[in-house]
Amino acid sequence: MREKSISENDIQIPMKIFKLVFKNAFRHKLRTLLTILGIAIAVIAFGLLRTVVTAWSAGVEASAADRLITRHAVSFIFPLPYYYRDKISQLPAVNEVTYANWFGGVYIDKNQFFPRLAVDVTTFLHVYPEYLLSKGEVADFKRERNACVLGKAIADQYDLKIGALMTLEGDIYPGQWEFVVRGIYQPKFSTTDASQMLFHWDYLNERIKRESPVRANEVGWYIVKIDNPDNSANISQRIDALFKNSPAETKTETEGAFQQGFLSSSSAIITAINVMSFVIVGIIMLVLANTMIMSARERTREYAVFKALGFSAGHLTGLILGESLFISMLGGGFGLAMVFPLVKGFEQAVPKGFFPVFQVEPITLILAVSAVILIGVAAAVFPIQRALTTKIVEGFRFVG
Amino acid sequence: MNSLIRIKELSKSYWRESLEIPVLKNINLNIAEREFVALMGPSGSGKTTLLNMIAGIDKPTRGEVTINGMDITRLGESELAKWRANNIGFVFQFYNLIPVLTAFENVELPLLLTRLSRTERRKHVETALSIVGLEDRIHHYPKQLSGGQEQRVAIARAIVTDPLILVADEPTGDLDRQSADGVLNLMDRLNSEFGKTILIVTHDPHAAERAKFMHHLDKGDLIKSDTRRE
């Protein structure tokens, strides 16, 4: 019955070690389940917070490098004269110029928020090719003065179909405004905002001319499509130079910088959320480390037995690291599975349009999985070090 | 008779700050193959330390421990681990079975370090468990066994790789008289029937009587050796 050939490469050992890892992990069921639950909650919180952060900066992500935004130099809320359009268009390297006004207004009630923009229908969709409409929808949109197009997310939320009538109560531009839905655009990219309402600037301007002539022929901002993103700084300077010392000086910047400007006011909050998401990872690392330290301490004698029987440092490392990774991955997997429905629920709970794009980004998943693995490895370091450095005879004397 | 175990000028000391505390002092001892040896002595006499050195789980401060021609004090940790896996079977006072593994799985543990196939391992485990009379308890967990049965599983684990030497530290220390007798009978049988070299450390004269040789230690010195029976 004697067998002399010893091999640590036997494929059966890892399988047996995994079996032992599984059994060890559930030796204290309540403790393990609470740890798994803790990791799952941490991963959910991490996923949710990271999704908020990415959603917050989705506008920047969605920005095109070849689009510049020209606005009033003092503030975004001050309008620019309509005639600036022609001057900007004449600059070399400018491919197309379009414009938009922030309409505001109330649809149904004040809680129903989504961006409503008066746009130049002839040029806007050229400059924003990521809003996908059929040729028929584009034609219908252009033909009718009070036509509007909606992002798919808004159309779905309010169950608005082609031909539906929408009545908005104006605030910036007072009065009742009636629109007919002539198109529902699909977002081309996952980061494209599908929660906007676009309608004819002419429709707005004609009524303003009648009701408040001093506010007529005003544009909220210009969107300038340029031929080469590398020239953006130069073209921006040239645009702003055109209106230097005029009553409405301009500030031109890339679309990304323009979006970033909106975020800067809330950058402290975003930073805090970002930091908090990683603090959560740190806390749960300590929770798992505590569980693993307790488990390893309780098994000091058993590790001494394994060593006495001839099991190597690699085997013990596999046993402890395996258990730590098993628990962290179980918790992480459960947490990640719960992130998607919870993010969906969160998205529905906040007003539509608050986060135009609210979805779990691949980078969030990558970070969460990396964090789970990191937690599993880090939590095992101290127990492994202790198990390997404790002498066999000391292990046998250990009373836990 | 050739000695299987040769211990030459073996000393072991522990240090408390700068104070040297000798545990074993210049021990010389030879043990032949197939012997059944008891190491006796009061607490702190160094008997467990001596057993640990012979088993390769502790290292001496000075001296040599040569087993089957190999001075194991010169081996590194990983070499020593492999040597133990091949040559030593351990029986402990508190059994030291892995509680989440069945009797079968506990006995199988040392075989995981061999190249034996699953079928061969099963055969070896069943043989070992039948030798200790627990073939009907293979799927029981340690908590489902009595103390005596647990110790017999531990003995099965110790013999399953067919080691050169079986070392037992107070193997009956935690058992009632009847269970202790069962374990001692089994060790007797392993020695006489299977030719195992057995070293036990015990306080219990009743247990020591089973050994052919008794070595008495006191305060780290080997003070007396007796032949108990043939």
GROMACS .gro file of C-alpha atoms in nm, chain A residues 125-317:
model
  193
  125LEU     CA    1  -3.058   6.770  -3.759
  126HIS     CA    2  -2.757   6.805  -3.990
  127VAL     CA    3  -2.543   6.922  -3.702
  128TYR     CA    4  -2.685   6.653  -3.471
  129PRO     CA    5  -2.684   6.337  -3.684
  130GLU     CA    6  -2.706   6.125  -3.367
  131TYR     CA    7  -3.080   6.202  -3.349
  132LEU     CA    8  -3.212   5.937  -3.584
  133LEU     CA    9  -3.538   6.011  -3.768
  134SER     CA   10  -3.683   5.860  -4.082
  135LYS     CA   11  -3.689   6.074  -4.395
  136GLY     CA   12  -4.068   6.094  -4.367
  137GLU     CA   13  -4.051   6.215  -4.010
  138VAL     CA   14  -3.792   6.480  -4.101
  139ALA     CA   15  -4.007   6.599  -4.390
  140ASP     CA   16  -4.320   6.616  -4.172
  141PHE     CA   17  -4.126   6.796  -3.899
  142LYS     CA   18  -4.002   7.059  -4.141
  143ARG     CA   19  -4.336   7.105  -4.313
  144GLU     CA   20  -4.558   7.195  -4.019
  145ARG     CA   21  -4.489   7.514  -3.823
  146ASN     CA   22  -4.605   7.368  -3.490
  147ALA     CA   23  -4.452   7.025  -3.542
  148CYS     CA   24  -4.218   6.881  -3.286
  149VAL     CA   25  -4.001   6.573  -3.250
  150LEU     CA   26  -3.946   6.386  -2.926
  151GLY     CA   27  -3.669   6.165  -2.797
  152LYS     CA   28  -3.776   5.804  -2.768
  153ALA     CA   29  -3.740   5.804  -2.389
  154ILE     CA   30  -3.988   6.093  -2.355
  155ALA     CA   31  -4.229   5.949  -2.610
  156ASP     CA   32  -4.226   5.619  -2.422
  157GLN     CA   33  -4.264   5.781  -2.083
  158TYR     CA   34  -4.572   5.983  -2.180
  159ASP     CA   35  -4.697   5.730  -2.433
  160LEU     CA   36  -4.692   5.991  -2.709
  161LYS     CA   37  -4.729   5.868  -3.065
  162ILE     CA   38  -4.690   6.038  -3.402
  163GLY     CA   39  -4.980   6.279  -3.444
  164ALA     CA   40  -5.031   6.333  -3.071
  165LEU     CA   41  -5.101   6.685  -2.955
  166MET     CA   42  -4.891   6.839  -2.681
  167THR     CA   43  -4.983   7.155  -2.497
  168LEU     CA   44  -4.715   7.339  -2.303
  169GLU     CA   45  -4.769   7.625  -2.061
  170GLY     CA   46  -4.493   7.876  -2.132
  171ASP     CA   47  -4.293   8.039  -1.855
  172ILE     CA   48  -3.993   8.201  -2.024
  173TYR     CA   49  -4.220   8.252  -2.323
  174PRO     CA   50  -4.567   8.297  -2.167
  175GLY     CA   51  -4.890   8.159  -2.305
  176GLN     CA   52  -5.022   7.825  -2.420
  177TRP     CA   53  -4.821   7.654  -2.688
  178GLU     CA   54  -4.959   7.370  -2.892
  179PHE     CA   55  -4.753   7.119  -3.080
  180VAL     CA   56  -4.815   6.811  -3.284
  181VAL     CA   57  -4.570   6.522  -3.264
  182ARG     CA   58  -4.429   6.451  -3.610
  183GLY     CA   59  -4.128   6.244  -3.523
  184ILE     CA   60  -3.973   6.031  -3.252
  185TYR     CA   61  -3.597   6.020  -3.272
  186GLN     CA   62  -3.389   5.721  -3.174
  187PRO     CA   63  -3.056   5.785  -3.005
  188LYS     CA   64  -2.764   5.672  -3.221
  189PHE     CA   65  -2.534   5.609  -2.925
  190SER     CA   66  -2.594   5.491  -2.570
  191THR     CA   67  -2.478   5.833  -2.450
  192THR     CA   68  -2.715   6.026  -2.678
  193ASP     CA   69  -2.982   6.218  -2.492
  194ALA     CA   70  -3.320   6.070  -2.589
  195SER     CA   71  -3.521   6.290  -2.358
  196GLN     CA   72  -3.553   6.614  -2.557
  197MET     CA   73  -3.834   6.787  -2.734
  198LEU     CA   74  -3.738   6.988  -3.046
  199PHE     CA   75  -3.965   7.229  -3.230
  200HIS     CA   76  -3.947   7.515  -3.482
  201TRP     CA   77  -3.760   7.824  -3.373
  202ASP     CA   78  -3.963   8.010  -3.634
  203TYR     CA   79  -4.286   7.908  -3.459
  204LEU     CA   80  -4.153   8.058  -3.136
  205ASN     CA   81  -4.006   8.367  -3.300
  206GLU     CA   82  -4.317   8.457  -3.498
  207ARG     CA   83  -4.534   8.452  -3.190
  208ILE     CA   84  -4.277   8.648  -2.988
  209LYS     CA   85  -4.266   8.908  -3.264
  210ARG     CA   86  -4.638   8.958  -3.216
  211GLU     CA   87  -4.659   8.939  -2.839
  212SER     CA   88  -4.324   9.073  -2.720
  213PRO     CA   89  -4.137   9.228  -3.014
  214VAL     CA   90  -3.832   9.334  -2.811
  215ARG     CA   91  -3.751   8.968  -2.751
  216ALA     CA   92  -3.784   8.866  -3.114
  217ASN     CA   93  -3.497   8.744  -3.331
  218GLU     CA   94  -3.301   8.623  -3.035
  219VAL     CA   95  -3.112   8.298  -3.016
  220GLY     CA   96  -3.009   8.114  -2.703
  221TRP     CA   97  -2.686   7.977  -2.841
  222TYR     CA   98  -2.527   7.882  -3.169
  223ILE     CA   99  -2.389   7.543  -3.254
  224VAL     CA  100  -2.106   7.563  -3.503
  225LYS     CA  101  -1.997   7.257  -3.693
  226ILE     CA  102  -1.634   7.290  -3.798
  227ASP     CA  103  -1.431   7.096  -4.049
  228ASN     CA  104  -1.149   6.994  -3.819
  229PRO     CA  105  -1.162   6.953  -3.439
  230ASP     CA  106  -0.793   7.046  -3.424
  231ASN     CA  107  -0.890   7.400  -3.526
  232SER     CA  108  -1.147   7.443  -3.251
  233ALA     CA  109  -0.938   7.684  -3.041
  234ASN     CA  110  -0.849   7.899  -3.336
  235ILE     CA  111  -1.205   7.912  -3.472
  236SER     CA  112  -1.344   7.985  -3.127
  237GLN     CA  113  -1.113   8.283  -3.097
  238ARG     CA  114  -1.209   8.407  -3.441
  239ILE     CA  115  -1.581   8.381  -3.366
  240ASP     CA  116  -1.545   8.569  -3.041
  241ALA     CA  117  -1.329   8.829  -3.215
  242LEU     CA  118  -1.614   8.900  -3.455
  243PHE     CA  119  -1.830   9.029  -3.172
  244LYS     CA  120  -1.566   9.192  -2.958
  245ASN     CA  121  -1.686   9.523  -2.811
  246SER     CA  122  -2.040   9.460  -2.933
  247PRO     CA  123  -2.339   9.479  -2.695
  248ALA     CA  124  -2.349   9.098  -2.693
  249GLU     CA  125  -1.998   8.962  -2.679
  250THR     CA  126  -1.969   8.588  -2.720
  251LYS     CA  127  -1.788   8.302  -2.561
  252THR     CA  128  -1.716   8.010  -2.790
  253GLU     CA  129  -1.590   7.674  -2.672
  254THR     CA  130  -1.611   7.312  -2.768
  255GLU     CA  131  -1.933   7.131  -2.693
  256GLY     CA  132  -1.748   6.916  -2.439
  257ALA     CA  133  -1.615   7.223  -2.256
  258PHE     CA  134  -1.961   7.380  -2.268
  259GLN     CA  135  -2.113   7.068  -2.106
  260GLN     CA  136  -1.828   7.055  -1.857
  261GLY     CA  137  -1.915   7.413  -1.761
  262PHE     CA  138  -2.256   7.294  -1.647
  263LEU     CA  139  -2.095   7.020  -1.441
  264SER     CA  140  -1.842   7.249  -1.276
  265SER     CA  141  -2.109   7.397  -1.052
  266SER     CA  142  -2.176   7.053  -0.911
  267SER     CA  143  -1.823   6.918  -0.932
  268ALA     CA  144  -1.788   6.908  -0.553
  269ILE     CA  145  -2.094   6.683  -0.529
  270ILE     CA  146  -1.967   6.457  -0.807
  271THR     CA  147  -1.627   6.436  -0.642
  272ALA     CA  148  -1.792   6.351  -0.310
  273ILE     CA  149  -2.002   6.077  -0.474
  274ASN     CA  150  -1.692   5.945  -0.650
  275VAL     CA  151  -1.493   5.937  -0.329
  276MET     CA  152  -1.785   5.780  -0.141
  277SER     CA  153  -1.810   5.499  -0.397
  278PHE     CA  154  -1.448   5.405  -0.332
  279VAL     CA  155  -1.480   5.453   0.044
  280ILE     CA  156  -1.756   5.190   0.034
  281VAL     CA  157  -1.513   4.951  -0.137
  282GLY     CA  158  -1.262   5.019   0.140
  283ILE     CA  159  -1.516   4.960   0.415
  284ILE     CA  160  -1.634   4.631   0.272
  285MET     CA  161  -1.272   4.525   0.227
  286LEU     CA  162  -1.232   4.564   0.602
  287VAL     CA  163  -1.554   4.368   0.666
  288LEU     CA  164  -1.437   4.075   0.456
  289ALA     CA  165  -1.086   4.099   0.598
  290ASN     CA  166  -1.238   4.077   0.946
  291THR     CA  167  -1.437   3.768   0.846
  292MET     CA  168  -1.132   3.605   0.693
  293ILE     CA  169  -0.910   3.689   0.989
  294MET     CA  170  -1.165   3.538   1.228
  295SER     CA  171  -1.202   3.227   1.011
  296ALA     CA  172  -0.828   3.181   0.971
  297ARG     CA  173  -0.770   3.233   1.342
  298GLU     CA  174  -1.029   2.971   1.428
  299ARG     CA  175  -0.856   2.730   1.189
  300THR     CA  176  -0.501   2.781   1.315
  301ARG     CA  177  -0.489   2.419   1.438
  302GLU     CA  178  -0.629   2.289   1.111
  303TYR     CA  179  -0.366   2.474   0.911
  304ALA     CA  180  -0.104   2.319   1.141
  305VAL     CA  181  -0.255   1.977   1.062
  306PHE     CA  182  -0.239   2.047   0.689
  307LYS     CA  183   0.123   2.153   0.717
  308ALA     CA  184   0.210   1.850   0.931
  309LEU     CA  185   0.051   1.622   0.672
  310GLY     CA  186   0.278   1.773   0.407
  311PHE     CA  187   0.055   2.031   0.243
  312SER     CA  188   0.259   2.318   0.104
  313ALA     CA  189   0.239   2.695   0.148
  314GLY     CA  190   0.077   2.706  -0.196
  315HIS     CA  191  -0.201   2.474  -0.085
  316LEU     CA  192  -0.273   2.683   0.225
  317THR     CA  193  -0.264   3.001   0.020
   0.00000   0.00000   0.00000
